[in-house]
CSV table of C-alpha atoms in Angstrom, one decimal:
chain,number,residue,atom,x,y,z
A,1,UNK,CA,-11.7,-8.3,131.2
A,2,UNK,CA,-14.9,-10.2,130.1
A,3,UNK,CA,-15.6,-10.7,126.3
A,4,UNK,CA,-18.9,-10.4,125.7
A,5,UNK,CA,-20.4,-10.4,122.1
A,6,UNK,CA,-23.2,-8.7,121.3
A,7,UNK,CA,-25.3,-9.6,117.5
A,8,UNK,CA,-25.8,-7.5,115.6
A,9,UNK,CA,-24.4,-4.1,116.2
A,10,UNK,CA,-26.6,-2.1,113.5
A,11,UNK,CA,-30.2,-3.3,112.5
A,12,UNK,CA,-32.7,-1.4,110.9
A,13,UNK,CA,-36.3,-3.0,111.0
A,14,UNK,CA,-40.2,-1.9,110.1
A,15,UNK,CA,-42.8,-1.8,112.5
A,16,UNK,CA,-44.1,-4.7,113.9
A,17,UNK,CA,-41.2,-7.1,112.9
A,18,UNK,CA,-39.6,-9.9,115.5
A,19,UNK,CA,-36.2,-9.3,116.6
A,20,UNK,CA,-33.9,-10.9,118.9
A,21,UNK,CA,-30.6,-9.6,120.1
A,22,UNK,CA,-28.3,-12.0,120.7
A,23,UNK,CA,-25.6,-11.6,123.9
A,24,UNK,CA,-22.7,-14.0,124.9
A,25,UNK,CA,-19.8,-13.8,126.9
A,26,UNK,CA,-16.8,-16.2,127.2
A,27,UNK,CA,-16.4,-15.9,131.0
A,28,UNK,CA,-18.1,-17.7,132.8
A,29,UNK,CA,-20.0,-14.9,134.5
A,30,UNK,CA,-23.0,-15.7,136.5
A,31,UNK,CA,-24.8,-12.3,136.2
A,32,UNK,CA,-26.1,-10.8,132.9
A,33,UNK,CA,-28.2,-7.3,132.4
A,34,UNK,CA,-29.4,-5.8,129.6
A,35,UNK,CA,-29.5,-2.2,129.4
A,36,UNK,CA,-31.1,0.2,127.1
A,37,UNK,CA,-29.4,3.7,126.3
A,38,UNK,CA,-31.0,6.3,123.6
A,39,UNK,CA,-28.6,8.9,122.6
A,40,UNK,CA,-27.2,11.3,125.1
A,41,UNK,CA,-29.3,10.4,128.0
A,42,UNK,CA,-28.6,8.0,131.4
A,43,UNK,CA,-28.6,3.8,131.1
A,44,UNK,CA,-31.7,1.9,132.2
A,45,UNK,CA,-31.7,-1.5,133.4
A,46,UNK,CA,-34.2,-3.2,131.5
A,47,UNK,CA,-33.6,-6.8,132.2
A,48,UNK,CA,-31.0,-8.9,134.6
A,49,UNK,CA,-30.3,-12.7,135.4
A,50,UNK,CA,-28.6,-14.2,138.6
A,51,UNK,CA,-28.1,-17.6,136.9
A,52,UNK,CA,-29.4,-19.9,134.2
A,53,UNK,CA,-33.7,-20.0,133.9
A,54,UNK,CA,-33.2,-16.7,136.1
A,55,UNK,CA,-35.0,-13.8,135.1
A,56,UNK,CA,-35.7,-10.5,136.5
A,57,UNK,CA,-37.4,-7.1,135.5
A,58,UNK,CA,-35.0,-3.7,135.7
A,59,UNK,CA,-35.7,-0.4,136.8
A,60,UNK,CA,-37.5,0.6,133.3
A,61,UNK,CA,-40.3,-1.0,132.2
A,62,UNK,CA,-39.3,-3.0,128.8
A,63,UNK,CA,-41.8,-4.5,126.1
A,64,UNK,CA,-38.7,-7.1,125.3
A,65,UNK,CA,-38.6,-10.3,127.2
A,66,UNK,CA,-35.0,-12.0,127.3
A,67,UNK,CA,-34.4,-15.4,128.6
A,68,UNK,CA,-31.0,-17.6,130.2
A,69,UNK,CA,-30.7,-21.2,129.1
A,70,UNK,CA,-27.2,-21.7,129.3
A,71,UNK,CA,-25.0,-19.5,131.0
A,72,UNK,CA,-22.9,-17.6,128.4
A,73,UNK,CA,-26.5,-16.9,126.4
A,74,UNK,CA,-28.9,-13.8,127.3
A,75,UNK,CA,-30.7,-13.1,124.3
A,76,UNK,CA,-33.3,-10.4,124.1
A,77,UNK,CA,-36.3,-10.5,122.0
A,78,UNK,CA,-38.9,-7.8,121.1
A,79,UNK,CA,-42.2,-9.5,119.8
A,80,UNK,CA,-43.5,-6.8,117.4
A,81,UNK,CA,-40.8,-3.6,117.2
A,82,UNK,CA,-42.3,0.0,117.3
A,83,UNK,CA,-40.3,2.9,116.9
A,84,UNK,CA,-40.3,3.9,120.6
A,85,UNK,CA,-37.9,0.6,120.6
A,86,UNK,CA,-34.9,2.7,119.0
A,87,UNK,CA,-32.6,2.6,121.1
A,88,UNK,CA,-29.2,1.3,122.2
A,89,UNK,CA,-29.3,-1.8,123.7
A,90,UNK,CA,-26.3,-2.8,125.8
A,91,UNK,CA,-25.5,-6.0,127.5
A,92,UNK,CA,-23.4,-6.7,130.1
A,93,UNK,CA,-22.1,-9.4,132.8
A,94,UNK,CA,-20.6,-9.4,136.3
A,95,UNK,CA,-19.0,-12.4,138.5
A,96,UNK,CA,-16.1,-14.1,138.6
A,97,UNK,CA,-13.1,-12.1,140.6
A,98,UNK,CA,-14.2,-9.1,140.3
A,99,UNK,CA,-17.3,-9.7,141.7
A,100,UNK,CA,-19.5,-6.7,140.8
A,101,UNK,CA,-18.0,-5.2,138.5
A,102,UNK,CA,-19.7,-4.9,135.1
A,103,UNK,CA,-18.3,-5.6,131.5
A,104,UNK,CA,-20.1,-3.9,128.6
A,105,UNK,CA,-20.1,-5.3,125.0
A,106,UNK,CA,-20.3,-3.0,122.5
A,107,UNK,CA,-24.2,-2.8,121.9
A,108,UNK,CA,-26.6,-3.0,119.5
A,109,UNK,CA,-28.3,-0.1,117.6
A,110,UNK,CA,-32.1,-0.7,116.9
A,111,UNK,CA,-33.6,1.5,114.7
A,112,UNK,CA,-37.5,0.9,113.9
A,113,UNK,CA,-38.8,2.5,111.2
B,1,UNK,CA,-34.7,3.3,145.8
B,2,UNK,CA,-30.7,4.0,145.6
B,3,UNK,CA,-29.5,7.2,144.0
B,4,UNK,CA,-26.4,8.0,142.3
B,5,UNK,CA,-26.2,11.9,141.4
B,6,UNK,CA,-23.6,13.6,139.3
B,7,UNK,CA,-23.5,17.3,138.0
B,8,UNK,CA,-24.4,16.6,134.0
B,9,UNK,CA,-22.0,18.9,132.6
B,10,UNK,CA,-20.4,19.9,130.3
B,11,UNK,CA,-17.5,20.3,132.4
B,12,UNK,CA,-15.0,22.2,130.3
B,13,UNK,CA,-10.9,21.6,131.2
B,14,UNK,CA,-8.0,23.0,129.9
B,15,UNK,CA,-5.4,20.2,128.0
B,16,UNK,CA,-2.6,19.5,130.7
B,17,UNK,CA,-4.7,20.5,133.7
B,18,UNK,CA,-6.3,18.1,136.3
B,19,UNK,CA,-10.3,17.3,135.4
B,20,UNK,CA,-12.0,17.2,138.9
B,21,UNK,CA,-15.3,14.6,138.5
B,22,UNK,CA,-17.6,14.5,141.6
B,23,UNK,CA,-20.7,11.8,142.4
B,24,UNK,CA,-22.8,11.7,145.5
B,25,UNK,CA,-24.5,8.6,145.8
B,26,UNK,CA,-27.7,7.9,148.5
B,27,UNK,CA,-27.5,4.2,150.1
B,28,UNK,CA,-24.9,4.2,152.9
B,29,UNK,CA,-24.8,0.4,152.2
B,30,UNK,CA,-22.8,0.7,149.2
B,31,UNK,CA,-19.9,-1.5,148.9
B,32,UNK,CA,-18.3,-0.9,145.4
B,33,UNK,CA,-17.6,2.4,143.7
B,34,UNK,CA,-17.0,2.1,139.9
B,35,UNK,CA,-15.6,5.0,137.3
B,36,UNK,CA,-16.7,4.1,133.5
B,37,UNK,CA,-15.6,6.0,130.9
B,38,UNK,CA,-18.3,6.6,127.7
B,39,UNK,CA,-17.1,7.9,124.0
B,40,UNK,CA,-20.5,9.0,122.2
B,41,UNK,CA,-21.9,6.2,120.1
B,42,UNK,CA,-19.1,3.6,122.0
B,43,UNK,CA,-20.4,1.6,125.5
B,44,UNK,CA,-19.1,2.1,128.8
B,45,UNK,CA,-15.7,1.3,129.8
B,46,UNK,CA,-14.4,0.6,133.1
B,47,UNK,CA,-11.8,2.9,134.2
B,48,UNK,CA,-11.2,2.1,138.2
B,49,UNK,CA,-13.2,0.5,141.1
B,50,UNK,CA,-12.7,1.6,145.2
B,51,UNK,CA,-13.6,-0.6,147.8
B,52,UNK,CA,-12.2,1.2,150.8
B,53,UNK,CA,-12.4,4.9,151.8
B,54,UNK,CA,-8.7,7.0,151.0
B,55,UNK,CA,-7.9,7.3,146.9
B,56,UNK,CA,-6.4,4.7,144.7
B,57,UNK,CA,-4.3,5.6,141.9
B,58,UNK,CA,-4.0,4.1,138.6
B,59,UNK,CA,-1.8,6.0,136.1
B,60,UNK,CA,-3.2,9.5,135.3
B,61,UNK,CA,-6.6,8.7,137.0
B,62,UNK,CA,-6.9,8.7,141.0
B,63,UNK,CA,-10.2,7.5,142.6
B,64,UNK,CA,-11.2,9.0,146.1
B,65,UNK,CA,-13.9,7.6,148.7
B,66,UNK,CA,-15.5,8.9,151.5
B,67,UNK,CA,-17.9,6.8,152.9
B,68,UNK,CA,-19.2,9.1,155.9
B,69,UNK,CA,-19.8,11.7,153.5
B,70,UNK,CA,-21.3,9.6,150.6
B,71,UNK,CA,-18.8,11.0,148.3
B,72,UNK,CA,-16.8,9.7,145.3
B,73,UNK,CA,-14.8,11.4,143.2
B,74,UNK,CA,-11.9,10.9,140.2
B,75,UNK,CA,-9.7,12.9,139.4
B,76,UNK,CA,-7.4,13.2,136.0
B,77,UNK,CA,-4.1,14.6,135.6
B,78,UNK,CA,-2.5,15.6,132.8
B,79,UNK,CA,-6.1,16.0,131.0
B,80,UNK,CA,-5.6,15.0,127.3
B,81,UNK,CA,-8.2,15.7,124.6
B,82,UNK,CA,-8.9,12.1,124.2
B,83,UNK,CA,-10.0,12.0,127.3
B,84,UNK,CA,-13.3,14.0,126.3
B,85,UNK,CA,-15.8,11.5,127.1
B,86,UNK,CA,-19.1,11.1,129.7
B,87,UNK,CA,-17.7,9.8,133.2
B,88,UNK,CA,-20.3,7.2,134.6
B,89,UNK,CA,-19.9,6.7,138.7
B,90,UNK,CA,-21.8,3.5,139.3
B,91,UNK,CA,-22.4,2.0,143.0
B,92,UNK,CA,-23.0,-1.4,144.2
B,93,UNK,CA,-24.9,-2.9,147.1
B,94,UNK,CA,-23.2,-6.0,146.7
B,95,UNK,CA,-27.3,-7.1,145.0
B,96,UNK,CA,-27.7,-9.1,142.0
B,97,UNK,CA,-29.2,-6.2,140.1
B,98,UNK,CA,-26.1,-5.1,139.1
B,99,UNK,CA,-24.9,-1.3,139.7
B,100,UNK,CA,-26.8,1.9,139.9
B,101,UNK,CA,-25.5,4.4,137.5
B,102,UNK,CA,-25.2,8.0,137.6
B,103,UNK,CA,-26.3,9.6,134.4
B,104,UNK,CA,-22.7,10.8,133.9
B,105,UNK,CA,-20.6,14.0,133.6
B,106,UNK,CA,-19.7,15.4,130.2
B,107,UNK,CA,-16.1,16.2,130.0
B,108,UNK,CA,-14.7,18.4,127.5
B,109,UNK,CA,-10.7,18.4,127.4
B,110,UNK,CA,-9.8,21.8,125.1
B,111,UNK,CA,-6.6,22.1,123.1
């Protein structure tokens, strides 16, 4: 199974405050995502990355931007939070092996406030 | 755009009995079939994969494919209340997007 370590797991910030969530896994993996989750409802691909200085837009339209410098790295960052931003955030990475399948770390609550 | 459907739930199953969770997925170029499991609050969890239409077994859990019918399905026996958790089915195209996710079957194992 992939490690992947996501930082931090609880933050609680006020409106309009930077914040970058920090993702990396120890395997090598060539595919990242990020995915956002609230409570309850279905994951959304938010942001996703073939390869280092590869970037590409998910199925959900995101404020955050995220960017892939080295491999093991996929940090997301949210310029100015809003409380529409609480969420789950979830990151994850594929390759290797197994191809396809995806390995979720644990995520990162983001409350706004 | 590909589509993953699952009936939401909650799907209620008694402890010891066999939970029955179904997924219908649209893109009949789909290569990969993936069960995650979900606790609430916790991130997904990979349970099984099928690549090739029959069922797979693993343990309590058996995965079943059926390509022509665009039909996956996973079956637990022996239900235990810890398995009381949301069943993702996620399909892949083999694309570097990743997998499309179903928004997941609430499963509710009773004592």
């Amino acid at each position: 199974e992939a490690d992947i370590y996501q930082t931090p797991r609880y933050l609680v910030i006020g409106t309009g405050k930077k914040i970058t969530l920090e993702c990396s896994q120890t395997m090598g993996h060539d595919k990242m995502y990020w995915y956002q989750q609230d409570p309850g409802m279905e994951l959304h691909l938010i942001h996703y990355s073939y390869g280092v200085n590869s970037t590409e837009k998910g199925d959900l339209s995101s404020e955050s931007t995220v960017s892939r410098i080295r491999t093991e790295h996929f940090p997301l960052t949210l310029e100015s939070a809003r409380p529409s931003h609480t969420s789950q955030y979830l990151c994850a990475s594929s390759g290797g092996s197994r191809g396809n399948t995806i390995y979720f770390g644990e995520g990162s609550w983001l409350t706004v406030v | 755009q590909k589509e993953v459907e699952q009936n939401s739930g909650p799907l209620s199953v008694p402890e010891g009995a066999i939970a029955s969770l179904n997924c219908t997925y649209s893109d009949r170029g789909s290569q990969s079939f993936f069960w995650y499991r979900q606790y609430s609050g916790k991130s997904p969890e990979l349970i099984m994969f099928i690549y090739s239409n029959g069922d797979k077994e693993d343990g309590r859990f058996t995965a079943q494919l059926n390509k022509a019918s665009q039909y996956v399905s996973l079956l637990i026996r022996d239900s235990q209340p810890s398995d009381s958790a949301t069943y993702l089915c996620a399909v892949s195209g083999g694309g570097a997007d990743g997998l499309t996710f179903g928004k997941g079957t609430h499963l509710i194992i009773q004592p």
